PDB file of C-alpha atoms in Angstrom:
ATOM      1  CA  UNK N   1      -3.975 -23.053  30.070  1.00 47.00           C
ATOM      2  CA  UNK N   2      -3.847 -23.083  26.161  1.00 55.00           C
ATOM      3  CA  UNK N   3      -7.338 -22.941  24.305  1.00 66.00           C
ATOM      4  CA  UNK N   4      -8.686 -25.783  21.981  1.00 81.00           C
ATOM      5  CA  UNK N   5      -7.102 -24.317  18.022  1.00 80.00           C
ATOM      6  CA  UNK N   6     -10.646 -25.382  17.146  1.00 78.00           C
ATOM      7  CA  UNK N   7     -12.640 -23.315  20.353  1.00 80.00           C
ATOM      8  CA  UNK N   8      -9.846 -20.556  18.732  1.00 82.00           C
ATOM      9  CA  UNK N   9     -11.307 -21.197  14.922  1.00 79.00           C
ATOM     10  CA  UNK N  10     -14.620 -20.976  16.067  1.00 80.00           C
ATOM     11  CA  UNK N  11     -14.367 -18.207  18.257  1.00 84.00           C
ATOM     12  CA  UNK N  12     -12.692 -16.022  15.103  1.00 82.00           C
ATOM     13  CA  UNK N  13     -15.011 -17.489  12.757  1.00 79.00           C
ATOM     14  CA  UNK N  14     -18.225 -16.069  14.973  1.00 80.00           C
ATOM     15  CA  UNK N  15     -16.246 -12.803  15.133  1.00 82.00           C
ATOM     16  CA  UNK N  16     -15.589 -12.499  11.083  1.00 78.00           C
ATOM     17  CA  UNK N  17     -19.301 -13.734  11.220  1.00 76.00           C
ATOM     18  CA  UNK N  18     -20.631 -10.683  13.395  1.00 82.00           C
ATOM     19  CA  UNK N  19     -18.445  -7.990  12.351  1.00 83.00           C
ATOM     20  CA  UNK N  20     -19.919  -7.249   8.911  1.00 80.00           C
ATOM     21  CA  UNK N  21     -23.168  -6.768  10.952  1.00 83.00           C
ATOM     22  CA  UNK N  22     -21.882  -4.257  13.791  1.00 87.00           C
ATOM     23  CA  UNK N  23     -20.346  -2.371  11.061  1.00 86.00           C
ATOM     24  CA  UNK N  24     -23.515  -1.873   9.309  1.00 87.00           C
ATOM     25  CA  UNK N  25     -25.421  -1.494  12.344  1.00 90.00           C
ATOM     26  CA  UNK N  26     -23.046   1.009  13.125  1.00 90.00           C
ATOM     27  CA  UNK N  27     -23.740   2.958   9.899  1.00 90.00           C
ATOM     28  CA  UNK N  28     -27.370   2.730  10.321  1.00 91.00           C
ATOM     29  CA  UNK N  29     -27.633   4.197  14.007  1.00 94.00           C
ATOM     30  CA  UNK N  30     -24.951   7.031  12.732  1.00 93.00           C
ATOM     31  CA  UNK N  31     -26.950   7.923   9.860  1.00 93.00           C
ATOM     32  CA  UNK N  32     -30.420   7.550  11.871  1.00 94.00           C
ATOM     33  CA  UNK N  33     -28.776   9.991  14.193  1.00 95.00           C
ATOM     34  CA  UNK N  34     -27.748  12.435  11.861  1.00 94.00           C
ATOM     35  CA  UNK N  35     -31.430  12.603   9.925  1.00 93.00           C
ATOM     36  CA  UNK N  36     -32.974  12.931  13.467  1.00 95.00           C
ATOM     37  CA  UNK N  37     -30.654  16.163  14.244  1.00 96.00           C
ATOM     38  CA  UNK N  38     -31.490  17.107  10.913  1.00 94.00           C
ATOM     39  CA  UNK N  39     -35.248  16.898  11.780  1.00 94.00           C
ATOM     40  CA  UNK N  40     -35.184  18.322  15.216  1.00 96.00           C
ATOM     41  CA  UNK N  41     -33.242  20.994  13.636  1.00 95.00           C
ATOM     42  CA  UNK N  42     -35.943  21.588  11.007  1.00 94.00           C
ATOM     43  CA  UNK N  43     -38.540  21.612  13.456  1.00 95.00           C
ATOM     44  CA  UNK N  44     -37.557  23.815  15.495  1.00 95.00           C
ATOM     45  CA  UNK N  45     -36.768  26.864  13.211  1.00 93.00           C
ATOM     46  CA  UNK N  46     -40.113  25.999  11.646  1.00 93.00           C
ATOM     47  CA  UNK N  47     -41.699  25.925  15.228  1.00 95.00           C
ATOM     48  CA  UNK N  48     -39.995  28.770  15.963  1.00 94.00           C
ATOM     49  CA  UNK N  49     -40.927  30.899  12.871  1.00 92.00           C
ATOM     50  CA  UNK N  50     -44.811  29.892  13.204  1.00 92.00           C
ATOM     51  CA  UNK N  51     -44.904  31.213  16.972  1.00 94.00           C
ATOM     52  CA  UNK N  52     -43.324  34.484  15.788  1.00 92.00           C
ATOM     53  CA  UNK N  53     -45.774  34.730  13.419  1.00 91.00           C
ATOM     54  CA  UNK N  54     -48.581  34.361  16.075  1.00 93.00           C
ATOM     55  CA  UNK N  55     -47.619  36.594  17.947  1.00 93.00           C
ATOM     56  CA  UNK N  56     -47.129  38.769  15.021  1.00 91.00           C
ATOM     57  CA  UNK N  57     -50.762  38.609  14.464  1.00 91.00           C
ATOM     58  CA  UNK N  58     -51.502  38.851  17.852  1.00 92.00           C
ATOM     59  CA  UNK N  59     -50.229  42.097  17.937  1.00 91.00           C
ATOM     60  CA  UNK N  60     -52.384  43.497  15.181  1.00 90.00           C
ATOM     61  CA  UNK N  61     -53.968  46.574  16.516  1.00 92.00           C
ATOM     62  CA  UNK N  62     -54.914  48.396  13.309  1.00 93.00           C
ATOM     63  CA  UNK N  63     -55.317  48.392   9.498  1.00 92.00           C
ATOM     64  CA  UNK N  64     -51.965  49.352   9.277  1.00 92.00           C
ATOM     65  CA  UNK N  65     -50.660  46.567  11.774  1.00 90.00           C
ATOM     66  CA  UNK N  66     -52.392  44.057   9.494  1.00 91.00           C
ATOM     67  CA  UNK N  67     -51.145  45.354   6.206  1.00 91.00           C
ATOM     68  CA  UNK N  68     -47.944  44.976   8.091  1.00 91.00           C
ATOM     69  CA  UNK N  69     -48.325  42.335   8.678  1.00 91.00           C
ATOM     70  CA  UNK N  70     -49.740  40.722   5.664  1.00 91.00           C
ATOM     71  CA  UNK N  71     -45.904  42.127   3.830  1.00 90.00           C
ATOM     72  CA  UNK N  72     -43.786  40.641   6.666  1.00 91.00           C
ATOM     73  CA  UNK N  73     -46.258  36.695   6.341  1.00 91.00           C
ATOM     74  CA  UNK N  74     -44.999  36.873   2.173  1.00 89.00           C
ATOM     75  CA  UNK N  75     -41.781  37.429   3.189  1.00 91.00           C
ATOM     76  CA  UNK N  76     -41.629  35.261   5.847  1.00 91.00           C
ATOM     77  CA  UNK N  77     -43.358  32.128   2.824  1.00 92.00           C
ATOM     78  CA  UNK N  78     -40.228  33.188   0.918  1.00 93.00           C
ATOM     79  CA  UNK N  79     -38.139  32.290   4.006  1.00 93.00           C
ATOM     80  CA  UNK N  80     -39.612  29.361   4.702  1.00 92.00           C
ATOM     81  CA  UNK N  81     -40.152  27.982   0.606  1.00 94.00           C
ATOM     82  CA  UNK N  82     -36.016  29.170   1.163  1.00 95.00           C
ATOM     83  CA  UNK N  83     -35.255  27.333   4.132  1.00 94.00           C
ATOM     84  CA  UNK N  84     -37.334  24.295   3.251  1.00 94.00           C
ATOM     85  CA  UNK N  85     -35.145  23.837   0.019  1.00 95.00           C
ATOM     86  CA  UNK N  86     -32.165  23.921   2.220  1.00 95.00           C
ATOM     87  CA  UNK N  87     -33.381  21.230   4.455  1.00 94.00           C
ATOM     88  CA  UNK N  88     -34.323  19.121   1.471  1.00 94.00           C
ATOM     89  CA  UNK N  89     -30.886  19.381   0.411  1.00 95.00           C
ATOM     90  CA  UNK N  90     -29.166  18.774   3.394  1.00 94.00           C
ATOM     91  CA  UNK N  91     -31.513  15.712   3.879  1.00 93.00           C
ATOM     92  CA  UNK N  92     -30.334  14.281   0.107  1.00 94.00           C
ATOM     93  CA  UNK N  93     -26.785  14.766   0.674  1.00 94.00           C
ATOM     94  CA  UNK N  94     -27.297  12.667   4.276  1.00 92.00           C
ATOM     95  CA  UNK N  95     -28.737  10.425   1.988  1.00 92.00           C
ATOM     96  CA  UNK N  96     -25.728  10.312  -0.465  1.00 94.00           C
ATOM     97  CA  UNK N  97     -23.352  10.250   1.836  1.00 93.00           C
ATOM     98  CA  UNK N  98     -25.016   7.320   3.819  1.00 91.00           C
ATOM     99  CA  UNK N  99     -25.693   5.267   0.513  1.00 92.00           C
ATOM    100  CA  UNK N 100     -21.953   5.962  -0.242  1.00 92.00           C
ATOM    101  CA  UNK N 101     -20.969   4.017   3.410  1.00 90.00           C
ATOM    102  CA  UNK N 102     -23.461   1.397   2.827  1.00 88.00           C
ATOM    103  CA  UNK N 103     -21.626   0.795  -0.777  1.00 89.00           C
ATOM    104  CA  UNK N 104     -17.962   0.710   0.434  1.00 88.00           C
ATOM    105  CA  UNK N 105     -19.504  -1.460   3.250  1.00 84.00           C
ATOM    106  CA  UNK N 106     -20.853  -3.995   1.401  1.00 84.00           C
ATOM    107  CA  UNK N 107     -17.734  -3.875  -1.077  1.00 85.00           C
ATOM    108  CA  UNK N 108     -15.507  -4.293   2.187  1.00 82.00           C
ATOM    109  CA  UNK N 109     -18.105  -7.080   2.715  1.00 78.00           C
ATOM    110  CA  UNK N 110     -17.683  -9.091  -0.451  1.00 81.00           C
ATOM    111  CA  UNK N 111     -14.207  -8.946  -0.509  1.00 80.00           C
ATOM    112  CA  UNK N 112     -14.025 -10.373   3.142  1.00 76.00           C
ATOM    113  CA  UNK N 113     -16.502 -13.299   2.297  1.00 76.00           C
ATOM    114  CA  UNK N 114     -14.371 -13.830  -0.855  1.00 82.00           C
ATOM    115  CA  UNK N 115     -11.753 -14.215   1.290  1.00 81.00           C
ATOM    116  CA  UNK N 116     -13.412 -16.196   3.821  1.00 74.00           C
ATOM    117  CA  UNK N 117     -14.559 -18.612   1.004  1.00 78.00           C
ATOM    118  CA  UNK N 118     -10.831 -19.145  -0.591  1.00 81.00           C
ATOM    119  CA  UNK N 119      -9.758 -19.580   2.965  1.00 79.00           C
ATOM    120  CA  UNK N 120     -12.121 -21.990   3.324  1.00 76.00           C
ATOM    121  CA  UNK N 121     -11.267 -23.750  -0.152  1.00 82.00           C
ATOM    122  CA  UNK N 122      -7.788 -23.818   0.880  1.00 81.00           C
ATOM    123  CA  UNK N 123      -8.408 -25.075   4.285  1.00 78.00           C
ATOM    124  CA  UNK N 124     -10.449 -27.695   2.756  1.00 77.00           C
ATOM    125  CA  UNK N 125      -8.035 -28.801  -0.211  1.00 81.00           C
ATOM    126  CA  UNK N 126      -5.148 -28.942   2.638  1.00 79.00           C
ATOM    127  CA  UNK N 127      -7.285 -31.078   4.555  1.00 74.00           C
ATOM    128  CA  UNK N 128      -8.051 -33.248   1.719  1.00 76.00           C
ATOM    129  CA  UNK N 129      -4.073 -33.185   0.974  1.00 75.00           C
ATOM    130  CA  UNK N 130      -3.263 -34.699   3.955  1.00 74.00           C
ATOM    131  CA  UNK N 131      -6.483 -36.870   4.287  1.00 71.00           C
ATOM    132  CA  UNK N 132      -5.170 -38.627   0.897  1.00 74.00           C
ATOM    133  CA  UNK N 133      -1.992 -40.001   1.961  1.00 73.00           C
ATOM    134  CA  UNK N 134      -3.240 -41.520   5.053  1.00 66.00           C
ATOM    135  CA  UNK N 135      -6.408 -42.856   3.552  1.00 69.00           C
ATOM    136  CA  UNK N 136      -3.781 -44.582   0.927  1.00 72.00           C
ATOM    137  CA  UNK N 137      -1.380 -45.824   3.541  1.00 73.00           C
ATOM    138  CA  UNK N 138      -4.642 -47.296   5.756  1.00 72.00           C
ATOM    139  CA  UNK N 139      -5.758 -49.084   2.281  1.00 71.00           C
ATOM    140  CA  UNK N 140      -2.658 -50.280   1.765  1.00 68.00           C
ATOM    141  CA  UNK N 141      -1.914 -51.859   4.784  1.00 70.00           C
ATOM    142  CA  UNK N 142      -5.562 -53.333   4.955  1.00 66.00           C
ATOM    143  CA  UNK N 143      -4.139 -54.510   1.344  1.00 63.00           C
ATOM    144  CA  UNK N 144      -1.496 -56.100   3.156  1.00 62.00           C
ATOM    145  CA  UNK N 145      -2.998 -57.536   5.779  1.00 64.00           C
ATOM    146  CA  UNK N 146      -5.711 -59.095   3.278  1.00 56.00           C
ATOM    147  CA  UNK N 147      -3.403 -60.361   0.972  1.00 57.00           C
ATOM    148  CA  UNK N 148      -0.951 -61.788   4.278  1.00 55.00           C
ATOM    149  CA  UNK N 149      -4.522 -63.033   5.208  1.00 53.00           C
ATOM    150  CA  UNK N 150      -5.217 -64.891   1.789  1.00 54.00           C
ATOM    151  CA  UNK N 151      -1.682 -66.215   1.448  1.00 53.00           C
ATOM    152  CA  UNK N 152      -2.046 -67.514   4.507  1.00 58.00           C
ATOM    153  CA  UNK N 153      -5.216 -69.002   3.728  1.00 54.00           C
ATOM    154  CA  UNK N 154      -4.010 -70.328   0.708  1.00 57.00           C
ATOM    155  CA  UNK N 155      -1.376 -72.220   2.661  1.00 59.00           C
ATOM    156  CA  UNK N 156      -3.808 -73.646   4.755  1.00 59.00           C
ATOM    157  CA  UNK N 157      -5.581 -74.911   1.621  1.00 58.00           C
ATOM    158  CA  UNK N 158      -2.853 -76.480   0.474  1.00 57.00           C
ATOM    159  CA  UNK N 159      -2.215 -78.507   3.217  1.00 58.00           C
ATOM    160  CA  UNK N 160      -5.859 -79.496   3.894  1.00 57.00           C
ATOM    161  CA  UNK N 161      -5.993 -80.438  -0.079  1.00 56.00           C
ATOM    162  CA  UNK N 162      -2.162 -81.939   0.793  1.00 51.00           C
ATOM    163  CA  UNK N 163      -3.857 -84.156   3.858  1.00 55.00           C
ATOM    164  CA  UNK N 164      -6.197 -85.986   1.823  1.00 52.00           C
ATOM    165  CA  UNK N 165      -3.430 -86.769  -0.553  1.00 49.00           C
ATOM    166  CA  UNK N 166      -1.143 -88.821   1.922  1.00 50.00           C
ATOM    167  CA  UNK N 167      -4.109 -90.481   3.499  1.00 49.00           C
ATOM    168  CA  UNK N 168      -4.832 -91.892   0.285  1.00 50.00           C
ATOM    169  CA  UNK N 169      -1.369 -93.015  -0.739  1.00 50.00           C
ATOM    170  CA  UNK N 170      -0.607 -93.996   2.951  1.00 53.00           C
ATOM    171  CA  UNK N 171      -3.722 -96.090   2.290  1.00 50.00           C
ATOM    172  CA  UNK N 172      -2.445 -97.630  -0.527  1.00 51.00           C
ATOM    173  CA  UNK N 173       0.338 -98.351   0.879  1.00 54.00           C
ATOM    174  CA  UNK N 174      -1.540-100.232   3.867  1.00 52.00           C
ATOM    175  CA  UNK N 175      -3.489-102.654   1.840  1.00 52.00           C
ATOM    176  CA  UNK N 176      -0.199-103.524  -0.320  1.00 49.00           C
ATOM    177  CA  UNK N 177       1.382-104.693   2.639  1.00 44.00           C
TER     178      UNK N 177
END
């Protein structure tokens, strides 16, 4: 059974509608997944490097244990100064790289409801096209039928105004004889 064109127009219409929107939606959850890895990621060397370093201090014994360990905790603030630079950057290029989707998105976006709107134009100037001719054939036939209308009533006019005429002269003509 064939679908109603305009159930059709409205059903691609909703779809054009939505699909900018799952598209960005789309972006969104992929880049809010990829700065949560990033995160959990983070975390857990950070996590892991703080436990090392308590039980790094609870294995201090001695003087010599602590001045151990005292060396290895400077070295270990380099690491993590080190490794907290590297998440920083790997966090801005997420960033960039995210901003750069959202920007051809919404340029994909534009250029769709561009599209959409000279559609639309078009759609309505053909519409109007074809709404002209018939609007000018119904006027002219209501034309037609008013002027067929006041000729005929015209007529009429004439003979009613006639009427009067040849009662008077058919009066006239009475009394003479």
């Amino acid at each position: 059974m064939p679908q109603d064109p305009m159930f059709d127009a409205f059903t691609d219409q909703t779809q054009r509608l939505f699909e900018p929107m799952r598209k960005l939606n789309g972006l969104m959850l992929n880049n809010l997944e990829r700065l949560t890895q990033q995160q959990l990621e983070s975390m857990k060397r950070y996590t892991q490097m703080g436990t090392e370093r308590m039980r790094a201090a609870a294995d201090v014994q001695n003087a010599d244990d602590m001045r151990d360990f005292a060396a290895r905790q400077a070295e270990l603030m380099n690491e993590l100064s080190r490794q907290m630079i590297e998440d920083a950057r790997a966090m801005t290029e997420l960033s960039l790289a995210f901003r750069s989707q959202l920007e051809s998105a919404f340029g994909e976006l534009s250029a769709a409801a561009t599209e959409a709107a000279d559609q639309a134009t078009q759609t309505a100037e053909k519409a109007a096209g074809q709404a002209t001719p018939a609007a000018e054939k119904t006027t002219g036939q209501v034309a037609g039928q008013s002027t067929g209308a006041s000729a005929t009533a015209g007529k009429e006019k004439e003979k009613d105004s006639a009427q009067p005429a040849r009662s008077s002269s058919q009066a006239s003509r009475g009394k003479s004889s």
